[in-house]
Coordinates of C-alpha atoms in Angstrom, one line a residue:
X1037 CA 1.2 -3.8 -15.7
X1038 CA -1.3 -2.1 -18.1
X1039 CA 0.1 1.3 -17.8
X1040 CA 3.7 2.3 -18.0
X1041 CA 4.7 3.8 -14.3
X1042 CA 5.1 7.3 -15.6
X1043 CA 1.8 7.4 -17.4
X1044 CA 0.2 6.1 -14.2
X1045 CA 1.9 8.6 -12.0
X1046 CA 0.4 11.4 -14.3
X1047 CA -3.1 9.7 -14.3
X1048 CA -3.1 9.4 -10.6
X1049 CA -2.1 13.2 -9.9
X1050 CA -4.3 14.7 -12.6
X1051 CA -7.2 12.8 -11.1
X1052 CA -6.2 14.1 -7.5
X1053 CA -6.1 17.5 -8.5
X1054 CA -9.4 17.3 -10.4
X1055 CA -11.0 15.6 -7.6
X1056 CA -9.7 18.4 -5.2
X1057 CA -11.5 21.1 -7.1
X1058 CA -14.5 19.4 -8.3
X1059 CA -15.6 18.6 -4.8
X1060 CA -16.5 21.5 -2.6
X1061 CA -13.4 21.7 -0.4
X1062 CA -12.7 25.3 0.8
X1063 CA -9.2 26.2 2.2
X1064 CA -9.3 28.3 5.4
X1065 CA -6.1 30.0 6.6
X1066 CA -4.2 28.1 3.9
X1067 CA -2.9 29.3 0.5
X1068 CA -1.8 27.1 -2.5
X1069 CA 1.1 28.9 -4.2
X1070 CA 2.2 28.6 -7.8
X1071 CA 5.7 27.9 -6.6
X1072 CA 4.3 24.9 -4.7
X1073 CA 2.8 23.6 -7.7
X1074 CA 6.0 23.8 -9.6
X1075 CA 7.8 21.9 -7.1
X1076 CA 5.4 19.3 -7.1
X1077 CA 5.7 19.2 -11.0
X1078 CA 9.3 18.9 -10.7
X1079 CA 9.3 15.7 -8.5
X1080 CA 6.8 14.3 -10.5
X1081 CA 8.9 14.9 -13.8
X1082 CA 11.9 13.4 -12.3
X1083 CA 10.0 10.4 -11.3
X1084 CA 8.6 10.1 -14.9
X1085 CA 12.1 10.5 -16.2
X1086 CA 13.6 7.8 -14.4
X1087 CA 10.7 5.4 -15.3
X1088 CA 11.1 6.2 -19.0
X1089 CA 15.0 5.7 -18.9
X1090 CA 14.3 2.2 -17.4
X1091 CA 11.9 1.2 -19.8
X1092 CA 9.7 2.6 -22.5
X1093 CA 6.0 1.7 -23.0
X1094 CA 5.8 -1.6 -24.7
X1095 CA 3.5 -4.3 -25.6
X1096 CA 3.4 -7.5 -23.4
X1097 CA 5.8 -10.4 -24.9
X1098 CA 4.5 -14.0 -24.6
X1099 CA 5.4 -15.4 -21.2
X1100 CA 7.7 -18.6 -21.2
X1101 CA 5.6 -21.7 -20.5
X1102 CA 8.4 -23.8 -19.7
X1103 CA 9.1 -22.1 -16.4
X1104 CA 7.6 -23.0 -12.9
X1105 CA 7.9 -21.4 -9.5
X1106 CA 8.9 -23.2 -6.4
X1107 CA 7.5 -21.4 -3.4
X1108 CA 8.4 -24.0 -0.7
X1109 CA 11.0 -21.7 1.0
X1110 CA 9.3 -18.7 0.3
X1111 CA 6.0 -20.2 2.1
X1112 CA 7.8 -21.2 5.1
X1113 CA 9.3 -17.8 5.6
X1114 CA 6.2 -16.0 5.1
X1115 CA 4.2 -18.5 7.2
X1116 CA 6.7 -18.2 10.3
X1117 CA 6.6 -14.5 10.1
X1118 CA 2.7 -14.4 10.0
X1119 CA 2.6 -16.7 12.9
X1120 CA 5.0 -14.7 14.9
X1121 CA 3.1 -11.5 14.0
X1122 CA -0.3 -12.8 15.1
X1123 CA 1.2 -14.2 18.4
X1124 CA 2.9 -11.1 19.3
X1125 CA -0.1 -8.9 18.4
X1126 CA -2.1 -11.1 20.7
X1127 CA 0.2 -10.7 23.4
X1128 CA 0.3 -7.0 22.9
X1129 CA -3.3 -6.4 23.0
X1130 CA -4.2 -9.1 25.5
X1131 CA -4.9 -6.7 28.3
X1132 CA -6.8 -4.1 26.5
X1133 CA -10.0 -3.7 24.4
X1134 CA -8.9 -3.4 20.8
X1135 CA -12.4 -3.1 19.5
X1136 CA -12.8 0.2 21.8
X1137 CA -12.2 2.9 19.0
X1138 CA -12.4 5.8 21.3
X1139 CA -9.7 4.2 23.5
X1140 CA -7.7 3.5 20.4
X1141 CA -8.0 7.0 19.3
X1142 CA -6.8 8.4 22.5
X1143 CA -3.9 6.1 22.4
X1144 CA -3.0 7.3 18.9
X1145 CA -3.2 10.8 20.1
X1146 CA -0.9 10.2 23.1
X1147 CA 1.7 8.5 20.8
X1148 CA 1.3 11.6 18.3
X1149 CA 2.2 13.9 21.3
X1150 CA 5.0 11.8 22.3
X1151 CA 6.5 11.8 18.7
X1152 CA 6.1 15.5 18.4
X1153 CA 8.3 16.0 21.7
X1154 CA 10.7 13.4 20.6
X1155 CA 10.1 11.1 23.6
X1156 CA 11.3 7.5 23.4
X1157 CA 8.7 5.1 22.3
X1158 CA 7.0 3.3 25.2
X1159 CA 5.7 0.2 22.9
X1160 CA 6.2 -3.2 24.1
X1161 CA 8.5 -5.8 22.8
X1162 CA 5.3 -7.7 21.7
X1163 CA 4.3 -4.6 19.7
X1164 CA 7.8 -4.1 18.0
X1165 CA 7.9 -7.7 17.0
X1166 CA 4.5 -7.6 15.3
X1167 CA 5.4 -4.5 13.7
X1168 CA 8.3 -6.1 12.0
X1169 CA 6.6 -9.2 11.0
X1170 CA 3.2 -8.5 10.1
X1171 CA 3.9 -6.8 6.6
X1172 CA 4.8 -10.6 5.5
X1173 CA 1.0 -10.9 5.4
X1174 CA 0.9 -8.5 2.3
X1175 CA 3.2 -10.7 0.5
X1176 CA 1.5 -14.0 1.2
X1177 CA -1.8 -12.4 0.0
X1178 CA -0.2 -12.1 -3.5
X1179 CA 1.4 -15.3 -3.4
X1180 CA -1.7 -17.3 -2.3
X1181 CA -4.4 -15.4 -4.5
X1182 CA -2.0 -14.9 -7.5
X1183 CA 0.2 -17.8 -7.8
X1184 CA -1.8 -20.8 -6.3
X1185 CA -4.1 -22.5 -9.1
X1186 CA -6.6 -23.2 -6.2
X1187 CA -6.0 -20.6 -3.4
X1188 CA -6.5 -22.2 0.1
X1189 CA -9.1 -19.9 2.1
X1190 CA -8.0 -20.5 5.6
X1191 CA -4.4 -20.3 4.8
X1192 CA -5.3 -17.0 3.0
X1193 CA -7.1 -15.8 6.2
X1194 CA -4.7 -17.2 8.9
X1195 CA -1.3 -16.3 7.2
X1196 CA -2.4 -13.3 5.0
X1197 CA -5.2 -11.4 6.5
X1198 CA -5.1 -12.1 10.1
X1199 CA -1.6 -10.6 10.7
X1200 CA -2.8 -7.5 9.1
X1201 CA -6.0 -7.4 10.9
X1202 CA -4.3 -7.6 14.3
X1203 CA -1.9 -5.1 13.4
X1204 CA -4.3 -2.7 12.4
X1205 CA -6.5 -3.1 15.5
X1206 CA -3.4 -3.0 17.7
X1207 CA -2.5 0.3 16.3
X1208 CA -6.0 1.5 15.9
X1209 CA -5.1 2.5 12.2
X1210 CA -6.8 2.3 8.8
X1211 CA -4.1 2.2 6.4
X1212 CA -3.0 -1.6 6.7
X1213 CA -6.7 -2.7 5.9
X1214 CA -7.0 -0.2 3.2
X1215 CA -3.4 -1.5 1.7
X1216 CA -4.7 -5.1 2.1
X1217 CA -7.9 -4.5 0.3
X1218 CA -6.2 -3.1 -2.7
X1219 CA -3.5 -5.8 -2.7
X1220 CA -6.2 -8.6 -2.8
X1221 CA -8.1 -6.7 -5.6
X1222 CA -4.8 -6.6 -7.7
X1223 CA -3.8 -10.1 -6.9
X1224 CA -7.0 -11.4 -8.4
X1225 CA -6.2 -9.2 -11.5
X1226 CA -2.8 -10.9 -11.7
X1227 CA -4.6 -14.4 -11.9
X1228 CA -5.8 -13.4 -15.5
X1229 CA -2.1 -13.2 -16.5
X1230 CA -0.7 -16.1 -14.7
X1231 CA -3.5 -18.5 -15.7
X1232 CA -4.8 -17.3 -19.0
X1233 CA -7.6 -18.8 -20.8
X1234 CA -6.3 -20.6 -23.8
X1235 CA -8.6 -19.9 -27.0
X1236 CA -10.2 -22.9 -28.3
X1237 CA -9.0 -25.3 -25.3
X1238 CA -11.6 -28.0 -24.6
X1239 CA -9.7 -30.3 -22.6
X1240 CA -11.1 -30.3 -19.0
X1241 CA -8.7 -30.3 -16.1
X1242 CA -9.3 -33.0 -13.3
X1243 CA -9.5 -30.0 -10.6
X1244 CA -10.4 -26.6 -12.6
X1245 CA -8.6 -23.4 -11.5
X1246 CA -10.1 -21.4 -9.0
X1247 CA -12.1 -18.6 -10.3
X1248 CA -14.0 -15.8 -8.5
X1249 CA -17.6 -17.0 -9.1
X1250 CA -20.6 -15.1 -7.7
X1251 CA -20.1 -16.4 -4.1
X1252 CA -16.7 -15.4 -4.2
X1253 CA -17.4 -11.8 -5.4
X1254 CA -20.2 -11.7 -2.7
X1255 CA -17.5 -12.4 -0.1
X1256 CA -15.1 -10.1 -1.4
X1257 CA -17.7 -7.5 -1.2
X1258 CA -18.8 -8.4 2.2
X1259 CA -15.2 -8.1 3.3
X1260 CA -14.7 -4.7 1.5
X1261 CA -17.9 -3.5 3.1
X1262 CA -16.8 -4.6 6.7
X1263 CA -13.6 -2.6 6.0
X1264 CA -15.6 0.4 4.7
X1265 CA -17.6 0.2 7.9
X1266 CA -14.7 0.1 10.2
X1267 CA -13.1 3.1 8.4
X1268 CA -16.3 5.1 8.7
X1269 CA -16.9 4.0 12.4
X1270 CA -13.2 5.4 13.1
X1271 CA -14.1 8.8 11.7
X1272 CA -17.6 8.8 13.5
X1273 CA -16.1 7.9 16.8
X1274 CA -13.3 10.7 16.6
X1275 CA -16.2 13.0 15.6
X1276 CA -18.3 12.0 19.0
X1277 CA -15.1 12.5 20.9
X1278 CA -14.6 16.0 19.7
X1279 CA -18.3 17.0 20.1
X1280 CA -20.2 15.6 17.1
X1281 CA -20.2 16.2 13.3
X1282 CA -20.8 20.1 13.5
X1283 CA -17.9 20.4 15.9
X1284 CA -15.8 18.4 13.6
X1285 CA -16.5 20.7 10.7
X1286 CA -15.6 23.5 13.0
X1287 CA -12.4 21.8 13.9
X1288 CA -11.5 21.3 10.5
X1289 CA -11.9 24.7 9.4
X1290 CA -9.8 26.2 12.3
X1291 CA -7.1 23.4 12.9
X1292 CA -6.7 21.7 9.5
X1293 CA -7.3 24.7 7.4
X1294 CA -10.0 23.1 5.1
X1295 CA -13.8 22.9 5.1
X1296 CA -16.5 21.4 2.9
X1297 CA -18.5 24.7 2.3
X1298 CA -17.5 25.5 -1.3
X1299 CA -19.6 25.7 -4.4
X1300 CA -22.0 22.8 -4.5
X1301 CA -21.9 21.7 -0.7
X1302 CA -25.6 22.8 -0.2
X1303 CA -26.6 19.9 -2.5
X1304 CA -24.4 17.4 -0.8
X1305 CA -25.7 18.3 2.5
X1306 CA -29.2 18.0 1.5
X1307 CA -28.7 14.7 -0.3
X1308 CA -26.5 12.9 2.3
X1309 CA -27.2 14.7 5.7
X1310 CA -25.0 16.1 8.1
X1311 CA -23.2 12.6 8.8
X1312 CA -23.1 11.7 5.2
X1313 CA -21.6 14.9 4.2
X1314 CA -18.9 14.6 6.9
X1315 CA -18.1 11.2 6.0
X1316 CA -17.6 12.0 2.3
X1317 CA -15.4 14.9 3.3
X1318 CA -13.2 13.1 5.7
X1319 CA -12.8 10.2 3.2
X1320 CA -11.9 12.2 0.3
X1321 CA -9.7 14.5 2.6
X1322 CA -7.9 11.3 3.6
X1323 CA -6.8 10.8 0.1
X1324 CA -6.6 14.2 -1.2
X1325 CA -4.6 16.1 1.7
X1326 CA -1.3 15.5 0.3
X1327 CA -1.9 17.9 -2.5
X1328 CA -2.4 20.7 0.0
X1329 CA 0.3 19.6 2.5
X1330 CA 3.0 19.2 -0.1
X1331 CA 2.2 22.5 -1.7
X1332 CA 2.6 24.1 2.1
X1333 CA 5.7 22.2 2.8
X1334 CA 7.3 23.5 -0.7
X1335 CA 6.6 26.8 0.0
X1336 CA 6.8 27.3 3.8
X1337 CA 9.0 24.5 5.4
X1338 CA 12.3 26.1 6.5
X1339 CA 13.3 23.3 9.1
X1340 CA 16.2 21.1 8.9
X1341 CA 16.5 17.8 6.6
X1342 CA 15.1 15.0 8.7
X1343 CA 16.9 12.2 6.7
X1344 CA 14.2 9.8 6.9
X1345 CA 12.9 10.6 10.4
X1346 CA 9.7 12.2 9.0
X1347 CA 9.0 9.6 6.2
X1348 CA 10.0 6.2 7.5
X1349 CA 8.7 4.7 10.8
X1350 CA 11.8 2.7 11.6
X1351 CA 14.0 5.6 11.2
X1352 CA 12.0 7.8 13.4
X1353 CA 11.7 5.2 16.1
X1354 CA 15.6 4.8 16.1
X1355 CA 16.2 8.4 16.1
X1356 CA 13.8 8.9 19.1
X1357 CA 16.1 6.6 21.0
X1358 CA 19.5 8.4 19.7
X1359 CA 18.6 12.0 19.6
X1360 CA 15.0 12.9 20.6
X1361 CA 15.7 16.7 20.4
X1362 CA 16.5 16.4 16.7
X1363 CA 13.1 14.6 16.3
X1364 CA 11.3 17.4 18.3
X1365 CA 13.0 20.3 16.5
X1366 CA 12.1 18.9 13.0
X1367 CA 8.3 18.2 14.2
X1368 CA 8.2 21.8 15.7
X1369 CA 8.9 23.2 12.2
X1370 CA 6.1 21.1 10.9
X1371 CA 3.8 22.3 13.6
X1372 CA 4.6 25.8 12.8
X1373 CA 3.1 25.5 9.4
X1374 CA 0.3 23.3 10.4
X1375 CA 1.4 20.1 8.7
X1376 CA 2.2 17.6 11.4
X1377 CA -0.2 15.0 11.6
X1378 CA -1.3 15.2 8.1
X1379 CA -0.4 13.0 5.2
X1380 CA 2.2 15.0 3.0
X1381 CA 2.2 13.0 -0.2
X1382 CA 5.4 11.0 -1.3
X1383 CA 6.9 14.3 -2.7
X1384 CA 6.3 16.4 0.4
X1385 CA 7.8 13.7 2.5
X1386 CA 11.0 13.5 0.4
X1387 CA 11.2 17.3 0.6
X1388 CA 11.1 17.5 4.2
X1389 CA 13.6 14.6 4.7
X1390 CA 16.0 15.6 1.9
X1391 CA 15.1 18.9 0.6
X1392 CA 15.9 18.9 -3.1
X1393 CA 18.2 16.2 -2.7
X1394 CA 15.1 14.1 -2.4
X1395 CA 15.0 14.3 -6.2
X1396 CA 17.6 11.7 -6.1
X1397 CA 15.5 8.9 -4.4
X1398 CA 12.6 10.0 -6.5
X1399 CA 14.6 9.4 -9.6
X1400 CA 15.7 6.0 -8.2
X1401 CA 12.0 5.1 -7.3
X1402 CA 10.9 6.0 -10.9
X1403 CA 13.8 3.9 -12.5
X1404 CA 13.0 0.9 -10.3
X1405 CA 9.1 1.0 -11.3
X1406 CA 10.3 1.2 -15.0
X1407 CA 12.7 -1.5 -14.6
X1408 CA 10.1 -3.9 -13.1
X1409 CA 7.7 -2.8 -15.9
X1410 CA 10.1 -3.5 -18.6
X1411 CA 11.0 -7.0 -16.8
X1412 CA 7.3 -8.0 -16.7
X1413 CA 6.6 -6.9 -20.2
X1414 CA 9.5 -9.0 -21.6
X1415 CA 7.7 -12.0 -19.9
X1416 CA 11.2 -13.9 -19.3
X1417 CA 10.9 -14.3 -15.3
X1418 CA 7.2 -14.7 -13.6
X1419 CA 8.8 -13.8 -10.4
X1420 CA 8.6 -10.0 -11.2
X1421 CA 4.9 -10.3 -11.3
X1422 CA 4.9 -10.5 -7.7
X1423 CA 6.2 -7.0 -7.6
X1424 CA 3.8 -5.4 -9.7
X1425 CA 0.8 -4.8 -7.0
X1426 CA 3.4 -3.1 -4.7
X1427 CA 4.9 -0.9 -7.7
X1428 CA 1.4 0.1 -8.6
X1429 CA 0.2 0.7 -5.2
X1430 CA 3.3 2.9 -4.6
X1431 CA 2.3 5.0 -7.3
X1432 CA -1.6 5.0 -6.3
X1433 CA -0.7 6.0 -2.8
X1434 CA 2.0 8.6 -3.8
X1435 CA -0.7 11.1 -2.9
X1436 CA -0.3 9.9 0.6
X1437 CA 3.3 9.0 1.1
X1438 CA 6.2 7.3 -0.2
X1439 CA 6.2 3.5 -0.9
X1440 CA 8.4 2.8 1.9
X1441 CA 6.6 5.1 4.2
X1442 CA 3.0 4.5 3.8
X1443 CA 1.7 1.8 6.0
X1444 CA 4.8 0.4 7.2
X1445 CA 6.2 0.3 3.6
X1446 CA 9.7 -0.2 4.4
X1447 CA 9.2 -3.5 5.8
X1448 CA 6.6 -4.5 3.2
X1449 CA 9.3 -4.1 0.5
X1450 CA 12.0 -5.8 2.4
X1451 CA 9.7 -8.7 2.9
X1452 CA 9.0 -8.6 -0.8
X1453 CA 12.7 -8.7 -1.6
X1454 CA 12.9 -11.7 0.6
X1455 CA 10.2 -13.4 -1.2
X1456 CA 11.7 -12.8 -4.7
X1457 CA 15.1 -14.1 -3.5
X1458 CA 13.8 -17.3 -2.2
X1459 CA 11.4 -18.2 -5.1
X1460 CA 13.3 -20.7 -7.2
X1461 CA 12.6 -20.9 -10.9
X1462 CA 12.3 -24.4 -12.4
X1463 CA 12.9 -25.0 -16.0
X1464 CA 10.6 -27.7 -17.2
X1465 CA 12.1 -30.7 -19.0
X1466 CA 11.4 -30.5 -22.8
X1467 CA 8.7 -32.7 -23.9
X1468 CA 9.3 -35.4 -26.6
X1469 CA 7.8 -34.9 -30.0
X1470 CA 6.8 -38.7 -30.1
X1471 CA 5.3 -39.5 -26.8
X1472 CA 6.3 -43.0 -25.5
X1473 CA 4.4 -46.0 -26.9
X1474 CA 2.0 -47.8 -24.4
X1475 CA 3.9 -50.7 -22.8
X1476 CA 2.0 -54.1 -22.6
X1477 CA 3.0 -57.2 -20.8
X1478 CA 4.4 -60.1 -23.1
X1479 CA 4.1 -63.6 -21.8
X1480 CA 7.0 -65.8 -23.0

């Protein structure tokens, strides 16, 4: 980890605020209050306090070279989960066209309406099984890319990417693909730490370590391009259903409470055209809306504590079966302040679920992030590097939701814990200072 978690959190939110005010966002029927900003700063401060208590900023200590990791049991666990996820997602989508983005949008809208009214989930057993197992693919991506000297591409695709892609298509969402792309980028960065280049080393390995050459970089760029096109096509499809780009700007102003007609917008529209300006608007709004929505929640939300129903998918699904009226009541208060359906940031989510008691899990989150940072910097156990991408992404995506709420985050972290438990650390036998003499056959 290059940056201390507290420093990284401050950098992320400073960048978020700067981007929101630099780009021509214009609020309509919404007001950003000083009180809301103060509560946001309180939550961020509590996270930073927990992180600094767990571990102060420090330099990286040399990692032990006598340790190796045995992933045999971990691989079996993750591979079985990936195959179950792929099979279950295939069964769930066998009778519908998962590439029809318009139909996927209508299905998501129907699901959002059912959630708003607290109706019991109508998802199939196959969807539920896939939902529980596909997050193992994120862990496998890190294991295969970061820890294997020469990653096996077909395994990377079958056990890592395919479960995530199938789940994203089944749900009609974008966040799993975005999360997977960032995981892969960070996993490649971890290889530099796990397989460092030794200065002055001239001995050539029989099979050199895998490096991301021009072809690999082109493939990664192509994969990122495909994901980007998919993201943009989802936005354009929703605009078409709503009457086109111009109609979507009107909907954004009236329903979302934000538009893209602030200072400098004319320049963007001339350079990018209506569609390009719209895609720029919705792409940045997707990332920055948590700043606005959390401010609204801190200022105006007067509903009951939702105890995880709002922020954690599994708890929400369970509560819909046990007490749908409680779910409907909580979401009615969110609808009253025009926040339902938007991404409220990690701290807005904690506030809705626990009000100011949310400062307690916020402190624990910061403490855990700081603890992982300290363990990695000490260099004593290479297993903890596996947790680094997910700690970092939890902070990066705090502008959207909590680490256990964004993109099925609770199950991602449960699979991460399972992987950390099943990895075995082996201590290599010390090498003798005097290598054994070459034996020759003596004839008597």
